[in-house]
Coordinates of N, CA and C and ligand atoms in Angstrom, one line a residue:
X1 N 0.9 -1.2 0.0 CA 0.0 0.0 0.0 C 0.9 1.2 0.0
X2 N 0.5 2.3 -1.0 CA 1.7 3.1 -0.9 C 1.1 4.7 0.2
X3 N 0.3 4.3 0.3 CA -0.8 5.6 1.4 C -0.9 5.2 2.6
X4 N -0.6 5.5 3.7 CA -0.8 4.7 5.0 C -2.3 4.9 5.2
X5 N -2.9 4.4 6.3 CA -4.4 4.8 6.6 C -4.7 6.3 6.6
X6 N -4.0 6.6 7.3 CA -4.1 8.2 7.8 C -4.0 9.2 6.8
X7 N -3.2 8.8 5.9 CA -3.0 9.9 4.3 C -4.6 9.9 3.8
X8 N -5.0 8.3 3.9 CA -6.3 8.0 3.0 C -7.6 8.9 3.5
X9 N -7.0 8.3 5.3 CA -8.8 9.5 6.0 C -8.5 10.5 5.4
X10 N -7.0 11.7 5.8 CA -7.0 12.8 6.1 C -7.3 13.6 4.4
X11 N -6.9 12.4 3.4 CA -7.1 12.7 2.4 C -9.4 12.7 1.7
X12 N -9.4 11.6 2.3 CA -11.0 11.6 2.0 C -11.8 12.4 2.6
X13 N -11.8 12.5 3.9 CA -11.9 13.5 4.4 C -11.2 14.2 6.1
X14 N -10.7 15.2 4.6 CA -10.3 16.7 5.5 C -11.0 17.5 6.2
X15 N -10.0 17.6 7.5 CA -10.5 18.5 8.7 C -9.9 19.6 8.4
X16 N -11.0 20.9 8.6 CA -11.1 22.3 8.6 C -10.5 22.9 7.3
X17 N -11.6 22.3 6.1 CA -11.5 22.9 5.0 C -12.3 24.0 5.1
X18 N -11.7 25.2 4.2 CA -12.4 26.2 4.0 C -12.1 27.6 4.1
X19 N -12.5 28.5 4.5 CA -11.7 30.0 4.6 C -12.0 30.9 5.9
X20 N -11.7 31.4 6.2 CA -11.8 32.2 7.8 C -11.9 33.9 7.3
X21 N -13.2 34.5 7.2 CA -13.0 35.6 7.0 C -12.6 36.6 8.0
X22 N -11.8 37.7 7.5 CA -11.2 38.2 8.3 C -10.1 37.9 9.1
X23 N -9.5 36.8 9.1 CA -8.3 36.2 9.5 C -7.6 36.7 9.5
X24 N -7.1 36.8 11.4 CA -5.6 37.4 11.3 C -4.8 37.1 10.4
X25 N -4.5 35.7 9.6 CA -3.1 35.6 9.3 C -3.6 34.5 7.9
X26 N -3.1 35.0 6.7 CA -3.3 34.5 5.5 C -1.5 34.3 5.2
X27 N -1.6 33.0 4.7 CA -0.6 32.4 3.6 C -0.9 31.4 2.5
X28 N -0.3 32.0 1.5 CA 0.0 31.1 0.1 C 0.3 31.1 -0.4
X29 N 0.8 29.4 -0.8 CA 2.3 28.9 -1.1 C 1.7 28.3 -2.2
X30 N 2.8 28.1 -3.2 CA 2.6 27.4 -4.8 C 3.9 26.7 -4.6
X31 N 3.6 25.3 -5.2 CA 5.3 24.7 -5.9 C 5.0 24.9 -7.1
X32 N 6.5 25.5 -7.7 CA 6.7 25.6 -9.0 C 6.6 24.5 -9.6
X33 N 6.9 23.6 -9.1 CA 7.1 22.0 -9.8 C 5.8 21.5 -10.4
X34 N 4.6 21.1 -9.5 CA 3.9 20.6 -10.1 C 2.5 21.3 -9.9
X35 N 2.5 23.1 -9.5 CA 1.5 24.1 -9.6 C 0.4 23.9 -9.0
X36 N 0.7 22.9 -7.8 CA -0.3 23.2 -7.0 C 0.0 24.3 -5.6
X37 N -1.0 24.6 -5.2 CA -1.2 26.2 -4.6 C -2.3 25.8 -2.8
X38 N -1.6 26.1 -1.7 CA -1.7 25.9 -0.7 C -2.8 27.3 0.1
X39 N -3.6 27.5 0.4 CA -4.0 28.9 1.4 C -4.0 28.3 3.0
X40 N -3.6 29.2 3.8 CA -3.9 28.7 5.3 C -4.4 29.6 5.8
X41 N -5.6 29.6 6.7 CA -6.2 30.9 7.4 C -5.9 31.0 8.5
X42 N -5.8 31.9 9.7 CA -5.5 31.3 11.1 C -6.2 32.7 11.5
X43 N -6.7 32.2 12.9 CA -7.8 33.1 14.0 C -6.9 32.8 14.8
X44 N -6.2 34.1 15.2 CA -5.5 34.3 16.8 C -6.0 35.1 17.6
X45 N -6.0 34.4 19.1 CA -6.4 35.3 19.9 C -5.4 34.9 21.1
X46 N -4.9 36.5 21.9 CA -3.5 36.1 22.4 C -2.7 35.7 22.2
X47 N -2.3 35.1 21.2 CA -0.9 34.8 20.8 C -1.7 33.3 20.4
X48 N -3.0 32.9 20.7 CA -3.4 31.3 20.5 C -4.0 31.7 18.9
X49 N -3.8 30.2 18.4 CA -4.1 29.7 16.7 C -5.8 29.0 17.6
X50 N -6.7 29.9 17.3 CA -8.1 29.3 17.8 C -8.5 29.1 16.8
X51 N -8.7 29.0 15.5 CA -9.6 28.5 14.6 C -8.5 28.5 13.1
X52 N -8.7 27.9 12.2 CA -7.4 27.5 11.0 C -8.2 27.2 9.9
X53 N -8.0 27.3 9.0 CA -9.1 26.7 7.6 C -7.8 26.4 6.8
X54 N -8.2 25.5 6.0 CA -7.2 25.5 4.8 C -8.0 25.2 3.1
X55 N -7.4 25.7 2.2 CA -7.9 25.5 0.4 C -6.4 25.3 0.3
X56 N -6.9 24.0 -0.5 CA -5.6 23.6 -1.4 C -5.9 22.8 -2.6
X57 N -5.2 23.6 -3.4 CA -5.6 23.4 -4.8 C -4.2 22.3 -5.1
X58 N -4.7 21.1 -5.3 CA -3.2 20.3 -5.0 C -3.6 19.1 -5.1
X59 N -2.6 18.3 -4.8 CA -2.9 16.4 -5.4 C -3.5 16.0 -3.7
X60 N -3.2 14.5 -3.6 CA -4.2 14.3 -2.8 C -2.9 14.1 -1.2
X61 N -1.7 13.6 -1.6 CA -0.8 13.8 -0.3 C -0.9 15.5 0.2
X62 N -0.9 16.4 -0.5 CA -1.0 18.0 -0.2 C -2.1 18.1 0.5
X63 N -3.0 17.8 0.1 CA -4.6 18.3 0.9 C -4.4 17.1 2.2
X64 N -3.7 16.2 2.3 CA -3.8 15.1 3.5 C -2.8 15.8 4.7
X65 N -1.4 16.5 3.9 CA -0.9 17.4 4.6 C -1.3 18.4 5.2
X66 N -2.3 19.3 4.7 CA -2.6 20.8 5.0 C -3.6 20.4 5.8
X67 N -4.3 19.1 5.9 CA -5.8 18.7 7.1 C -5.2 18.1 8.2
X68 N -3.7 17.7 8.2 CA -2.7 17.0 9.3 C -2.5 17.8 9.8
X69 N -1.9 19.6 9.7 CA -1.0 20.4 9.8 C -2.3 21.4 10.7
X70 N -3.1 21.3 9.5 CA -4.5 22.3 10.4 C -4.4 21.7 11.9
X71 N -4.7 20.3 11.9 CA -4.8 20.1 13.6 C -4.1 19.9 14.2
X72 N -2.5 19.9 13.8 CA -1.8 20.2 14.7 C -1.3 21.5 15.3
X73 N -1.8 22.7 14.6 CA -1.8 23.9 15.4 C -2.8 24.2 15.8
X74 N -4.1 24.0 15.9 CA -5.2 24.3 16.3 C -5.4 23.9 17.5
X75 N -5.3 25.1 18.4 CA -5.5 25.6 20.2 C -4.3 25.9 20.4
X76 N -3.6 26.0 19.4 CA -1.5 26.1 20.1 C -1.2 27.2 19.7
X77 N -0.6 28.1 20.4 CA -0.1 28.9 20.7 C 1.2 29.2 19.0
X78 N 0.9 30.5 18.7 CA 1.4 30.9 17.3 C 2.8 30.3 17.3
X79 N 3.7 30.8 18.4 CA 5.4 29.6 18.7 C 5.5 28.5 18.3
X80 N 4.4 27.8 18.4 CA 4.7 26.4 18.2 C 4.1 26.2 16.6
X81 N 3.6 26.9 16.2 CA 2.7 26.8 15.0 C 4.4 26.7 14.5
X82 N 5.2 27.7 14.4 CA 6.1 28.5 13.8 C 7.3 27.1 14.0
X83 N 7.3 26.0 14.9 CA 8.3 25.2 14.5 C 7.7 24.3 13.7
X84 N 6.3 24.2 13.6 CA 5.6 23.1 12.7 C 6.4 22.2 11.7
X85 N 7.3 21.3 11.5 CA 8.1 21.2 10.2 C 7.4 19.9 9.5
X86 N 7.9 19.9 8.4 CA 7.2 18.7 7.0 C 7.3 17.5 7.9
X87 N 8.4 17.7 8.4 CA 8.9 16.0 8.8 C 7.7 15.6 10.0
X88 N 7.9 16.8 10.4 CA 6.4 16.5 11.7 C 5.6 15.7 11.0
X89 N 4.8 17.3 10.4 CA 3.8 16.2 9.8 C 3.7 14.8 9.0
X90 N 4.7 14.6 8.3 CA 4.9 13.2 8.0 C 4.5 12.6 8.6
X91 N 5.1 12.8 9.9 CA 5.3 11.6 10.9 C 3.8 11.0 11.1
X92 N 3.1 12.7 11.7 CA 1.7 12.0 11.9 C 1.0 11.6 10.6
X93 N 1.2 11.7 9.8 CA 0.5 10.8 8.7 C 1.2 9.2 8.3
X94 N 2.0 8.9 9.8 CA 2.9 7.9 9.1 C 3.3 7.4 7.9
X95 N 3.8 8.6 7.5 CA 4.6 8.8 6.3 C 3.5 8.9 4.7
X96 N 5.3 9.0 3.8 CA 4.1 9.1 2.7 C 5.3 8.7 1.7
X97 N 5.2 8.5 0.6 CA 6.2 8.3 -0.6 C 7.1 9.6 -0.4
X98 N 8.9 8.6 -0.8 CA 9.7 9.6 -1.1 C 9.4 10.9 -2.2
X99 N 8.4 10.2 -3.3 CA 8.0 11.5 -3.9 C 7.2 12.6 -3.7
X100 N 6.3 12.2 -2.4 CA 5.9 13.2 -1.9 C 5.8 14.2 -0.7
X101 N 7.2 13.9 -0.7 CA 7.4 14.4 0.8 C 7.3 15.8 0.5
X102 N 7.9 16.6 -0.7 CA 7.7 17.8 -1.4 C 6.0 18.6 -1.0
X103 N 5.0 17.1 -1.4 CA 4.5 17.8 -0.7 C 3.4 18.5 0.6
X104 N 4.0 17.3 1.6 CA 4.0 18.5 2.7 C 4.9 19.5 3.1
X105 N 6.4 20.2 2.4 CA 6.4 21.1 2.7 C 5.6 22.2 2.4
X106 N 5.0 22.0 1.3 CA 3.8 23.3 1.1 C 2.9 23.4 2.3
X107 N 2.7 22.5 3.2 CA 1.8 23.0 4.5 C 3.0 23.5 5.2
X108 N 4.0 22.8 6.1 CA 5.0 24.1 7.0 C 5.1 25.4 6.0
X109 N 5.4 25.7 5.1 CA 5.3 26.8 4.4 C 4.6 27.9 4.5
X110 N 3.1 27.0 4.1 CA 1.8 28.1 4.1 C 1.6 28.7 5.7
X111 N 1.9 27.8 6.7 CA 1.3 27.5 8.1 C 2.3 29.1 8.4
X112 N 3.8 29.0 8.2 CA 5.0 30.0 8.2 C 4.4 31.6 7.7
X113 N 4.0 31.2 6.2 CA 3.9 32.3 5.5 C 1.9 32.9 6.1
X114 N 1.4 32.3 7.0 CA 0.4 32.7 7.4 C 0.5 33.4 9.2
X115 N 1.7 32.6 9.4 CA 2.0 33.6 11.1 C 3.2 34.9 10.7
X116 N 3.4 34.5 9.5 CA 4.7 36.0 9.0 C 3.5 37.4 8.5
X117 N 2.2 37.1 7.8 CA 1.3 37.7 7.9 C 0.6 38.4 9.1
X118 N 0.6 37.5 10.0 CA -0.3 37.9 11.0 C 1.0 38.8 11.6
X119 N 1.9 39.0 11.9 CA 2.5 39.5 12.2 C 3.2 40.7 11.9
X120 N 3.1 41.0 10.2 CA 3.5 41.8 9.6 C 2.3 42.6 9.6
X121 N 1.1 42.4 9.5 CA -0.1 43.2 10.0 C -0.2 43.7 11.3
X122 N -0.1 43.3 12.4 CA 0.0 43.6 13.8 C 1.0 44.2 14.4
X123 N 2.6 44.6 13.2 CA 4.0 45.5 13.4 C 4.5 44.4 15.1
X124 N 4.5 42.9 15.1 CA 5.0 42.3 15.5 C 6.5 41.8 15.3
X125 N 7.4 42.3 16.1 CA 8.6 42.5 15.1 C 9.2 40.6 15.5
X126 N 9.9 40.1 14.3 CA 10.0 38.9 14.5 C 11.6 39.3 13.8
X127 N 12.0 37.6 13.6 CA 14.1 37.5 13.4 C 13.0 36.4 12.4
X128 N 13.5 37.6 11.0 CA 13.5 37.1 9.7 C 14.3 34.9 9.7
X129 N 15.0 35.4 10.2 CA 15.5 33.5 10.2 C 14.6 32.4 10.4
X130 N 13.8 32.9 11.3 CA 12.5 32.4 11.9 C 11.5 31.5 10.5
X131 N 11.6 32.5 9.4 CA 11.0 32.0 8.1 C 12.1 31.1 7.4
X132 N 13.2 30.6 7.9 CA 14.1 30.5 6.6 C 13.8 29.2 6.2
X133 N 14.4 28.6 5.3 CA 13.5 27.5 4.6 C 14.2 26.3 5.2
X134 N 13.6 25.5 6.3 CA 14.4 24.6 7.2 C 14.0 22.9 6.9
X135 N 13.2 23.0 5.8 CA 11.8 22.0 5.8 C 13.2 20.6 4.4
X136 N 12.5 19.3 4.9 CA 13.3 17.8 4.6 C 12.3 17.7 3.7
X137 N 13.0 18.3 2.5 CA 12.5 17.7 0.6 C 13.9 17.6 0.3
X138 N 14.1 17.1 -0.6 CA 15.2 16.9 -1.4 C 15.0 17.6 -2.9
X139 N 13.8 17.8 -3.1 CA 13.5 18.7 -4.4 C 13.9 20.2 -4.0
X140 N 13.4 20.3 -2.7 CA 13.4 21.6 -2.6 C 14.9 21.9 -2.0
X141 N 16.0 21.5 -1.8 CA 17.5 22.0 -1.6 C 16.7 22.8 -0.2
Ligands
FES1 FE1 2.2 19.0 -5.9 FE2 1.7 17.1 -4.2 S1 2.2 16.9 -6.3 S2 1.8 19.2 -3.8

């Protein structure tokens, strides 16, 4: 089987599809490679990730990623959102093909490029390194 069980639920059905209007903190991410396109919404309050949506225009390990990644920062505090990494989520999806590991970094990405928002709106001053691109693809160097 090349999908563990958990790619197949999180893939059949995804938790907290959709869009968060007015959302503190929007990100999205595209791979050049094969043009699929990630959005992540996030509702902060206090520094907490209270509510998260995700649209992902993408194959079916990407949307299994971005429904793994939604609940693993959902009630967690924005810090922890920000170490979120691919490999994590892997894990909780007990894995996925070497060809797709690419793509759950588009979820750490989006998850990144959605708390660099909320924070560039709010004049939250953060250490640019904080975004730097830390995430285990081998496509992506
Ligand atoms: Fe593009 Fe999976 S093939 S994100």
């Amino acid at each position: 089987m090349l999908y563990s069980d958990k790619v197949m639920d999180h893939f059949t059905n995804p938790r907290n599809v959709g869009t968060i209007e007015n959302a503190d903190g929007v990100g999205e991410v595209g791979n050049a490679k094969c043009g699929d396109i990630m959005k992540i919404f996030l509702k902060i309050d206090d520094g907490i990730i209270t509510d998260v949506k995700f649209s992902t225009f993408g194959c079916g390990s990407a949307i299994a990623s971005s429904s793994m990644a939604t609940e693993m920062i959902k009630g967690k505090p924005v810090s922890q959102a920000l170490e979120l990494t691919n490999k994590a989520v892997v894990e909780a999806l007990d894995g996925l093909p070497a060809h797709k590991i690419h793509c759950s970094v588009l979820a750490e990405e989006a998850v990144k490029a959605a708390v660099k928002d909320y924070y560039d709106k709010n004049g939250i001053e953060y250490d640019p390194e904080m975004f730097a691109q830390k995430h285990d693809c081998e496509h992506c160097g």
